[in-house]
Amino acid sequence: MSDDDAQPPETGRLPTLEKRPGGGDGLRQSASAAAYTHHGDDGRSRRPWSARRVPAALVALVLLGALGLLLYDVAAVRAGRPAMAWRSWLARQLATRHLDSPWLLGAAVAAMLIGIWLIVLALTPGLRKVLPMRRTAPGIRACLDRSAAALVLRDRAMEVAGVQSVRMTVGRRRAKARAFAHFRELDEVRGDLDTALGDGLEQLGLAHGLHLTVDVRRPRNPKKG
């Protein structure tokens, strides 16, 4: 039995780069991978959704504690015991205070802000520190951390002749490089950086292109004491 026959039914080979049948040195991508690269599942690559474990756990704990305490007090009152002091105080405050009371207005504003925060968490994917990558196979989705992308681009920029140091910043829609060149003309260094960083951004395989900004300056001369 061959290795291909031994593979489980839910697994399969990933698209690979194959040599042309004519024996040439060029490489071509398999037809299925090429088609999926252009179309994908829905034609777009999105960020994965965050699990939101911390907000969900906090909301669950608050609701569980409040509802558990209220249920215990209701059961105690039905059993003939007096209500807890906090529930009696809350009922008295709600019966006597007017709607324009600062305490009621403050509580309403706080509840509104918490509700808006929860709605924003429910409708946004989060994970703003990652960049979605191009999908080349069905069922596979990858993301690249923005700090890792900045580190890769910084290494590419340091290979340019004349560059002394580089500070690379990668955002969701743009990448900015601030370099210091200690020799060569600044225009030449800037042109080489544009080319190197442009190729680097292309090789990162990001789903959405980033706008590249390059700033090249001379290093400051230390002050002589």
PDB file of C-alpha atoms in Angstrom, residues 17-180:
ATOM      1  CA  LEU A  17       5.186  23.944  -7.002  1.00  0.00           C
ATOM      2  CA  GLU A  18       5.866  21.449  -9.766  1.00  0.00           C
ATOM      3  CA  LYS A  19       8.299  21.444 -12.637  1.00  0.00           C
ATOM      4  CA  ARG A  20       7.001  21.960 -16.109  1.00  0.00           C
ATOM      5  CA  PRO A  21       6.573  18.702 -18.065  1.00  0.00           C
ATOM      6  CA  GLY A  22       8.899  19.927 -20.763  1.00  0.00           C
ATOM      7  CA  GLY A  23      11.876  19.623 -18.443  1.00  0.00           C
ATOM      8  CA  GLY A  24      12.453  23.370 -18.166  1.00  0.00           C
ATOM      9  CA  ASP A  25      13.819  25.073 -15.138  1.00  0.00           C
ATOM     10  CA  GLY A  26      10.691  27.181 -14.548  1.00  0.00           C
ATOM     11  CA  LEU A  27       8.159  26.259 -11.879  1.00  0.00           C
ATOM     12  CA  ARG A  28       4.401  26.394 -12.101  1.00  0.00           C
ATOM     13  CA  GLN A  29       1.743  26.262  -9.433  1.00  0.00           C
ATOM     14  CA  SER A  30      -0.811  23.461  -9.480  1.00  0.00           C
ATOM     15  CA  ALA A  31      -4.113  24.378 -11.121  1.00  0.00           C
ATOM     16  CA  SER A  32      -6.228  23.956  -7.983  1.00  0.00           C
ATOM     17  CA  ALA A  33      -3.959  26.205  -5.899  1.00  0.00           C
ATOM     18  CA  ALA A  34      -3.812  28.871  -8.602  1.00  0.00           C
ATOM     19  CA  ALA A  35      -7.585  28.932  -8.947  1.00  0.00           C
ATOM     20  CA  TYR A  36      -8.086  29.161  -5.196  1.00  0.00           C
ATOM     21  CA  THR A  37      -5.532  31.952  -4.869  1.00  0.00           C
ATOM     22  CA  HIS A  38      -7.629  34.137  -7.171  1.00  0.00           C
ATOM     23  CA  HIS A  39     -11.080  33.209  -5.875  1.00  0.00           C
ATOM     24  CA  GLY A  40     -10.918  31.565  -2.444  1.00  0.00           C
ATOM     25  CA  ASP A  41     -14.014  30.494  -0.520  1.00  0.00           C
ATOM     26  CA  ASP A  42     -15.768  33.846  -0.846  1.00  0.00           C
ATOM     27  CA  GLY A  43     -13.196  35.878  -2.743  1.00  0.00           C
ATOM     28  CA  ARG A  44     -11.919  37.711   0.349  1.00  0.00           C
ATOM     29  CA  SER A  45      -9.531  37.107   3.233  1.00  0.00           C
ATOM     30  CA  ARG A  46     -10.594  38.378   6.616  1.00  0.00           C
ATOM     31  CA  ARG A  47      -9.074  38.513  10.046  1.00  0.00           C
ATOM     32  CA  PRO A  48     -10.066  35.632  12.308  1.00  0.00           C
ATOM     33  CA  TRP A  49     -12.433  36.481  15.121  1.00  0.00           C
ATOM     34  CA  SER A  50     -11.067  36.805  18.623  1.00  0.00           C
ATOM     35  CA  ALA A  51     -12.401  34.400  21.231  1.00  0.00           C
ATOM     36  CA  ARG A  52     -13.050  37.311  23.655  1.00  0.00           C
ATOM     37  CA  ARG A  53     -12.456  35.005  26.610  1.00  0.00           C
ATOM     38  CA  VAL A  54     -11.773  37.712  29.213  1.00  0.00           C
ATOM     39  CA  PRO A  55     -14.865  39.897  28.507  1.00  0.00           C
ATOM     40  CA  ALA A  56     -17.073  36.814  28.225  1.00  0.00           C
ATOM     41  CA  ALA A  57     -15.761  35.422  31.508  1.00  0.00           C
ATOM     42  CA  LEU A  58     -16.267  38.752  33.313  1.00  0.00           C
ATOM     43  CA  VAL A  59     -19.834  39.139  32.055  1.00  0.00           C
ATOM     44  CA  ALA A  60     -20.644  35.537  32.911  1.00  0.00           C
ATOM     45  CA  LEU A  61     -19.243  35.864  36.449  1.00  0.00           C
ATOM     46  CA  VAL A  62     -21.120  39.114  37.143  1.00  0.00           C
ATOM     47  CA  LEU A  63     -24.415  37.746  35.832  1.00  0.00           C
ATOM     48  CA  LEU A  64     -23.972  34.440  37.643  1.00  0.00           C
ATOM     49  CA  GLY A  65     -23.245  36.164  40.952  1.00  0.00           C
ATOM     50  CA  ALA A  66     -26.108  38.683  40.655  1.00  0.00           C
ATOM     51  CA  LEU A  67     -28.711  36.159  39.514  1.00  0.00           C
ATOM     52  CA  GLY A  68     -27.603  33.579  42.078  1.00  0.00           C
ATOM     53  CA  LEU A  69     -27.887  36.089  44.914  1.00  0.00           C
ATOM     54  CA  LEU A  70     -31.294  37.276  43.701  1.00  0.00           C
ATOM     55  CA  LEU A  71     -32.593  33.714  43.341  1.00  0.00           C
ATOM     56  CA  TYR A  72     -31.409  32.857  46.855  1.00  0.00           C
ATOM     57  CA  ASP A  73     -33.148  35.925  48.312  1.00  0.00           C
ATOM     58  CA  VAL A  74     -36.411  35.183  46.465  1.00  0.00           C
ATOM     59  CA  ALA A  75     -36.345  31.600  47.710  1.00  0.00           C
ATOM     60  CA  ALA A  76     -35.643  32.792  51.264  1.00  0.00           C
ATOM     61  CA  VAL A  77     -38.612  35.213  51.143  1.00  0.00           C
ATOM     62  CA  ARG A  78     -40.901  32.435  49.856  1.00  0.00           C
ATOM     63  CA  ALA A  79     -39.738  30.281  52.765  1.00  0.00           C
ATOM     64  CA  GLY A  80     -40.917  32.927  55.241  1.00  0.00           C
ATOM     65  CA  ARG A  81     -37.648  34.685  55.952  1.00  0.00           C
ATOM     66  CA  PRO A  82     -37.179  38.456  55.620  1.00  0.00           C
ATOM     67  CA  ALA A  83     -35.617  39.857  52.470  1.00  0.00           C
ATOM     68  CA  MET A  84     -31.972  40.819  52.477  1.00  0.00           C
ATOM     69  CA  ALA A  85     -31.105  44.354  53.431  1.00  0.00           C
ATOM     70  CA  TRP A  86     -29.692  45.196  50.000  1.00  0.00           C
ATOM     71  CA  ARG A  87     -32.921  44.241  48.218  1.00  0.00           C
ATOM     72  CA  SER A  88     -35.057  46.209  50.653  1.00  0.00           C
ATOM     73  CA  TRP A  89     -32.779  49.213  50.266  1.00  0.00           C
ATOM     74  CA  LEU A  90     -32.846  48.927  46.465  1.00  0.00           C
ATOM     75  CA  ALA A  91     -36.658  48.692  46.373  1.00  0.00           C
ATOM     76  CA  ARG A  92     -36.968  51.709  48.683  1.00  0.00           C
ATOM     77  CA  GLN A  93     -34.561  53.759  46.539  1.00  0.00           C
ATOM     78  CA  LEU A  94     -36.388  52.912  43.316  1.00  0.00           C
ATOM     79  CA  ALA A  95     -39.712  53.866  44.896  1.00  0.00           C
ATOM     80  CA  THR A  96     -38.594  57.215  46.299  1.00  0.00           C
ATOM     81  CA  ARG A  97     -35.983  58.601  43.895  1.00  0.00           C
ATOM     82  CA  HIS A  98     -36.996  60.623  40.825  1.00  0.00           C
ATOM     83  CA  LEU A  99     -35.820  59.776  37.318  1.00  0.00           C
ATOM     84  CA  ASP A 100     -33.700  62.919  37.158  1.00  0.00           C
ATOM     85  CA  SER A 101     -31.660  61.855  40.178  1.00  0.00           C
ATOM     86  CA  PRO A 102     -27.891  62.062  39.546  1.00  0.00           C
ATOM     87  CA  TRP A 103     -27.459  58.525  40.870  1.00  0.00           C
ATOM     88  CA  LEU A 104     -30.030  57.108  38.462  1.00  0.00           C
ATOM     89  CA  LEU A 105     -28.625  59.088  35.551  1.00  0.00           C
ATOM     90  CA  GLY A 106     -25.090  57.920  36.373  1.00  0.00           C
ATOM     91  CA  ALA A 107     -26.201  54.292  36.599  1.00  0.00           C
ATOM     92  CA  ALA A 108     -28.042  54.593  33.284  1.00  0.00           C
ATOM     93  CA  VAL A 109     -24.999  56.096  31.564  1.00  0.00           C
ATOM     94  CA  ALA A 110     -22.753  53.361  32.972  1.00  0.00           C
ATOM     95  CA  ALA A 111     -25.153  50.647  31.796  1.00  0.00           C
ATOM     96  CA  MET A 112     -25.332  52.267  28.341  1.00  0.00           C
ATOM     97  CA  LEU A 113     -21.538  52.419  28.018  1.00  0.00           C
ATOM     98  CA  ILE A 114     -21.174  48.795  29.070  1.00  0.00           C
ATOM     99  CA  GLY A 115     -23.856  47.799  26.557  1.00  0.00           C
ATOM    100  CA  ILE A 116     -22.145  49.714  23.736  1.00  0.00           C
ATOM    101  CA  TRP A 117     -18.819  48.079  24.669  1.00  0.00           C
ATOM    102  CA  LEU A 118     -20.372  44.610  24.527  1.00  0.00           C
ATOM    103  CA  ILE A 119     -22.043  45.363  21.177  1.00  0.00           C
ATOM    104  CA  VAL A 120     -18.729  46.555  19.709  1.00  0.00           C
ATOM    105  CA  LEU A 121     -17.029  43.382  20.950  1.00  0.00           C
ATOM    106  CA  ALA A 122     -19.771  41.270  19.387  1.00  0.00           C
ATOM    107  CA  LEU A 123     -19.660  42.975  15.974  1.00  0.00           C
ATOM    108  CA  THR A 124     -15.892  43.409  15.488  1.00  0.00           C
ATOM    109  CA  PRO A 125     -13.348  40.631  14.932  1.00  0.00           C
ATOM    110  CA  GLY A 126     -10.607  42.047  17.159  1.00  0.00           C
ATOM    111  CA  LEU A 127      -7.036  40.745  16.783  1.00  0.00           C
ATOM    112  CA  ARG A 128      -5.867  44.090  15.425  1.00  0.00           C
ATOM    113  CA  LYS A 129      -2.203  43.076  15.826  1.00  0.00           C
ATOM    114  CA  VAL A 130      -2.356  40.462  13.049  1.00  0.00           C
ATOM    115  CA  LEU A 131      -2.540  40.801   9.266  1.00  0.00           C
ATOM    116  CA  PRO A 132      -4.478  38.244   7.169  1.00  0.00           C
ATOM    117  CA  MET A 133      -2.457  36.421   4.527  1.00  0.00           C
ATOM    118  CA  ARG A 134      -3.506  35.269   1.081  1.00  0.00           C
ATOM    119  CA  ARG A 135      -5.343  31.969   1.042  1.00  0.00           C
ATOM    120  CA  THR A 136      -3.800  29.407  -1.289  1.00  0.00           C
ATOM    121  CA  ALA A 137      -5.792  26.319  -0.285  1.00  0.00           C
ATOM    122  CA  PRO A 138      -9.365  25.695   0.895  1.00  0.00           C
ATOM    123  CA  GLY A 139      -9.828  25.373   4.630  1.00  0.00           C
ATOM    124  CA  ILE A 140      -6.475  26.981   5.475  1.00  0.00           C
ATOM    125  CA  ARG A 141      -6.248  30.522   6.824  1.00  0.00           C
ATOM    126  CA  ALA A 142      -3.097  32.171   8.139  1.00  0.00           C
ATOM    127  CA  CYS A 143      -2.248  35.499   9.723  1.00  0.00           C
ATOM    128  CA  LEU A 144       1.025  37.304  10.320  1.00  0.00           C
ATOM    129  CA  ASP A 145       1.788  39.291  13.445  1.00  0.00           C
ATOM    130  CA  ARG A 146       2.483  42.937  12.687  1.00  0.00           C
ATOM    131  CA  SER A 147       5.618  42.980  14.838  1.00  0.00           C
ATOM    132  CA  ALA A 148       6.957  39.937  12.969  1.00  0.00           C
ATOM    133  CA  ALA A 149       6.253  41.626   9.631  1.00  0.00           C
ATOM    134  CA  ALA A 150       8.092  44.746  10.816  1.00  0.00           C
ATOM    135  CA  LEU A 151      11.073  42.642  11.877  1.00  0.00           C
ATOM    136  CA  VAL A 152      11.261  40.894   8.488  1.00  0.00           C
ATOM    137  CA  LEU A 153      11.058  44.196   6.617  1.00  0.00           C
ATOM    138  CA  ARG A 154      13.672  45.739   8.889  1.00  0.00           C
ATOM    139  CA  ASP A 155      16.082  42.921   8.051  1.00  0.00           C
ATOM    140  CA  ARG A 156      15.452  43.503   4.343  1.00  0.00           C
ATOM    141  CA  ALA A 157      16.096  47.227   4.753  1.00  0.00           C
ATOM    142  CA  MET A 158      19.372  46.661   6.600  1.00  0.00           C
ATOM    143  CA  GLU A 159      20.702  44.793   3.554  1.00  0.00           C
ATOM    144  CA  VAL A 160      20.605  47.991   1.484  1.00  0.00           C
ATOM    145  CA  ALA A 161      24.031  49.578   1.102  1.00  0.00           C
ATOM    146  CA  GLY A 162      24.430  52.810   3.029  1.00  0.00           C
ATOM    147  CA  VAL A 163      21.750  52.111   5.628  1.00  0.00           C
ATOM    148  CA  GLN A 164      23.017  52.520   9.183  1.00  0.00           C
ATOM    149  CA  SER A 165      19.800  51.899  11.127  1.00  0.00           C
ATOM    150  CA  VAL A 166      16.105  51.448  10.372  1.00  0.00           C
ATOM    151  CA  ARG A 167      12.972  51.864  12.427  1.00  0.00           C
ATOM    152  CA  MET A 168      10.100  49.915  10.844  1.00  0.00           C
ATOM    153  CA  THR A 169       6.444  50.373  11.758  1.00  0.00           C
ATOM    154  CA  VAL A 170       3.704  48.179  10.276  1.00  0.00           C
ATOM    155  CA  GLY A 171       0.066  49.118  10.728  1.00  0.00           C
ATOM    156  CA  ARG A 172      -3.162  47.682   9.402  1.00  0.00           C
ATOM    157  CA  ARG A 173      -3.013  49.642   6.131  1.00  0.00           C
ATOM    158  CA  ARG A 174       0.465  51.143   5.866  1.00  0.00           C
ATOM    159  CA  ALA A 175       4.098  50.356   6.509  1.00  0.00           C
ATOM    160  CA  LYS A 176       6.524  53.136   7.381  1.00  0.00           C
ATOM    161  CA  ALA A 177      10.315  52.937   7.351  1.00  0.00           C
ATOM    162  CA  ARG A 178      12.527  55.591   8.913  1.00  0.00           C
ATOM    163  CA  ALA A 179      16.144  54.971   7.951  1.00  0.00           C
ATOM    164  CA  PHE A 180      19.454  56.702   8.611  1.00  0.00           C
TER     165      PHE A 180
END
